XYZ file of C-alpha atoms in Angstrom:
215
model
C -10.743 13.159 -10.463
C -7.792 10.313 -9.243
C -5.242 10.440 -12.082
C -3.363 7.272 -12.602
C -0.249 5.605 -14.094
C -0.484 2.238 -15.367
C 3.113 0.046 -15.425
C 3.025 -2.974 -16.514
C 4.946 -4.877 -19.230
C 1.780 -6.490 -20.495
C -0.282 -4.188 -23.185
C -3.498 -6.287 -22.874
C -3.043 -5.780 -18.862
C -2.474 -2.340 -19.575
C -5.394 -2.004 -21.802
C -7.854 -3.826 -19.307
C -7.001 -1.893 -16.596
C -7.301 1.263 -18.465
C -10.765 0.309 -19.522
C -12.095 -0.520 -15.342
C -10.287 2.948 -14.337
C -11.344 5.318 -17.077
C -15.264 3.798 -16.504
C -15.257 5.490 -13.007
C -16.109 8.794 -12.699
C -13.729 9.723 -10.665
C -10.890 8.309 -11.972
C -8.732 9.184 -15.191
C -5.850 6.814 -16.511
C -3.039 9.679 -17.557
C -0.075 7.436 -18.913
C 1.160 4.150 -19.513
C 4.583 2.583 -19.054
C 6.119 -1.032 -20.143
C 8.817 -0.697 -17.158
C 10.011 1.149 -14.683
C 12.446 3.480 -16.438
C 9.749 4.143 -19.059
C 7.400 5.362 -15.655
C 9.968 7.462 -14.197
C 10.897 9.228 -17.524
C 6.966 10.053 -18.096
C 5.862 10.634 -14.288
C 6.655 14.466 -14.350
C 4.529 14.968 -17.493
C 1.627 12.549 -16.651
C 1.565 14.012 -12.993
C -0.723 11.202 -11.580
C -1.368 10.574 -8.099
C -1.670 6.916 -7.701
C 0.868 4.517 -9.869
C -0.143 0.948 -10.425
C 3.059 -1.042 -10.499
C 3.896 -4.469 -11.670
C 7.057 -5.731 -10.571
C 9.049 -7.999 -12.576
C 9.732 -6.120 -15.802
C 12.478 -5.609 -18.137
C 14.838 -3.045 -17.635
C 13.888 -1.725 -14.286
C 11.306 -3.548 -12.487
C 8.799 -2.604 -9.841
C 11.091 -2.080 -6.436
C 13.584 0.017 -8.130
C 11.012 2.163 -9.957
C 9.069 2.488 -6.906
C 12.469 3.775 -4.887
C 13.037 6.413 -7.316
C 9.643 7.623 -7.234
C 9.953 7.987 -3.621
C 12.661 10.168 -4.244
C 11.640 11.834 -7.502
C 8.088 12.119 -6.326
C 7.341 11.822 -3.089
C 3.433 12.768 -3.424
C 2.715 9.739 -5.759
C 1.102 6.903 -4.477
C 2.146 3.788 -5.175
C -0.062 0.625 -5.693
C 1.776 -2.880 -6.606
C -0.429 -4.844 -8.783
C 1.539 -8.189 -9.718
C 0.951 -12.149 -9.420
C 3.942 -12.412 -7.096
C 3.464 -12.649 -3.578
C 6.809 -14.542 -2.389
C 8.716 -12.992 0.675
C 11.160 -11.560 -2.080
C 8.789 -9.630 -3.554
C 6.363 -8.316 -1.436
C 9.010 -7.222 1.565
C 11.240 -5.415 -1.013
C 8.513 -3.704 -2.435
C 6.650 -2.344 1.014
C 10.243 -1.300 2.294
C 10.561 0.834 -1.201
C 7.921 2.850 -0.308
C 4.719 1.053 -1.985
C 1.362 2.294 -0.274
C -0.283 -1.441 -1.077
C 0.355 -4.318 -2.535
C -2.316 -6.483 -4.267
C -2.394 -9.182 -6.302
C -3.984 -9.642 -10.005
C -6.697 -11.636 -9.198
C -8.114 -9.199 -6.969
C -11.582 -8.520 -7.621
C -12.554 -5.222 -9.805
C -14.498 -3.362 -7.099
C -11.697 -4.051 -4.641
C -8.995 -2.863 -6.889
C -10.995 0.396 -7.279
C -11.265 0.452 -3.727
C -7.732 0.161 -3.022
C -6.699 2.794 -6.023
C -8.980 5.395 -3.759
C -7.669 4.274 -0.505
C -4.275 4.396 -1.858
C -5.159 7.932 -3.221
C -6.183 8.620 0.464
C -2.576 7.493 1.712
C -3.797 4.176 3.154
C -2.616 0.991 3.477
C -3.862 -1.591 1.044
C -2.603 -5.021 1.738
C -4.361 -8.151 -0.158
C -5.287 -11.347 2.378
C -2.642 -13.152 0.928
C 0.020 -10.503 1.048
C -1.217 -10.090 4.786
C -0.635 -13.996 5.210
C 3.008 -13.886 3.450
C 3.562 -10.803 6.038
C 2.215 -12.915 8.805
C 4.705 -16.014 7.964
C 7.447 -13.619 8.600
C 6.853 -13.443 12.500
C 8.167 -16.749 12.945
C 12.014 -16.404 14.008
C 11.619 -12.663 14.245
C 11.526 -11.067 17.868
C 9.421 -8.255 18.703
C 12.438 -6.005 18.591
C 12.882 -2.975 20.703
C 12.549 -2.519 24.316
C 9.423 -1.494 26.768
C 10.326 2.056 25.634
C 9.278 1.320 22.034
C 5.833 -1.015 23.195
C 2.925 0.270 21.542
C -0.042 1.519 23.755
C -3.320 -0.664 23.892
C -4.875 2.284 22.034
C -2.155 2.434 19.552
C -2.493 -1.030 18.686
C -6.525 -0.724 18.572
C -5.739 2.029 15.978
C -3.031 -0.077 14.085
C -5.659 -3.136 13.514
C -8.038 -0.883 12.213
C -5.442 0.509 9.665
C -4.103 -3.073 9.019
C -7.913 -3.809 8.076
C -7.999 -1.155 5.481
C -10.067 1.534 7.802
C -9.993 5.237 7.323
C -8.943 7.631 9.653
C -12.687 8.767 9.965
C -13.618 4.958 10.046
C -11.307 4.356 12.890
C -12.220 7.606 14.994
C -15.964 6.756 14.675
C -15.392 3.050 16.007
C -13.001 3.926 18.826
C -15.185 7.373 19.587
C -12.243 9.677 19.484
C -11.214 12.736 16.814
C -10.019 12.289 13.335
C -7.044 14.507 15.373
C -6.481 11.733 17.665
C -5.969 8.606 15.619
C -3.538 10.977 13.626
C -1.502 11.379 16.510
C -1.721 8.010 17.582
C -0.336 7.184 14.053
C 2.497 9.145 14.103
C 3.648 7.547 17.685
C 3.126 3.949 15.670
C 5.383 5.242 13.338
C 8.209 6.722 15.642
C 7.951 3.641 17.935
C 8.166 1.438 14.805
C 10.565 3.356 12.868
C 8.099 3.929 9.838
C 7.330 6.697 7.671
C 3.456 5.162 6.254
C 0.824 3.414 7.220
C 1.595 0.360 4.634
C 5.015 0.268 6.561
C 3.801 0.345 9.631
C 1.361 -2.513 9.039
C 4.049 -4.365 7.068
C 6.521 -3.994 10.339
C 3.605 -5.034 12.746
C 3.347 -8.040 10.791
C 7.062 -8.875 10.974
C 7.335 -7.803 15.228
C 4.087 -10.195 15.707
C 2.217 -7.264 16.533
C -0.371 -8.121 14.160
C -1.505 -11.585 13.197
C -3.658 -12.792 10.173
C -6.463 -14.754 12.894
C -6.798 -10.982 14.545
C -8.554 -9.960 11.220
């Protein structure tokens, strides 16, 4: 059972999300909050696996809440669900530690898949957000020297991650073991100086290693 907390300053949005999530046999909404500070106060008692987090809220916004959650409850996955996809929203949220970033016009089935993927620790980015990250590529160098360059196999794995594939799906497509996929990902994290899948994808777009037209 995936335990979900919904954080949004609009009660009608929280009610709608609760209805969608609670209808799934493998999901349960264990808490709600109207802003980031309230979420932090309730997270210990609710013990969620995944937090659906809006960004622009009173008292404490989503980015600050994500940053505090990473310190207070690092095992909790945060999936941003917002109407905003500007540069000043997307990048700070990913850098703060969000596992994924979706827009509120995301279809129901995609939202449910994203919650399950976030629970597994997989990066989830809506197409619009991926395009926004690609826009950051212009004017940004690749960074690092040849010692930091990703190998061809590491790039293959990274492309599958960006497309939302699980380690198992990536291993099957590349005819390698899941353990090998995990090893490649660890190398990617080290070279891009990130700690998780979502940050690796974001960094790859920023450095021009990935482009939206490659997907």
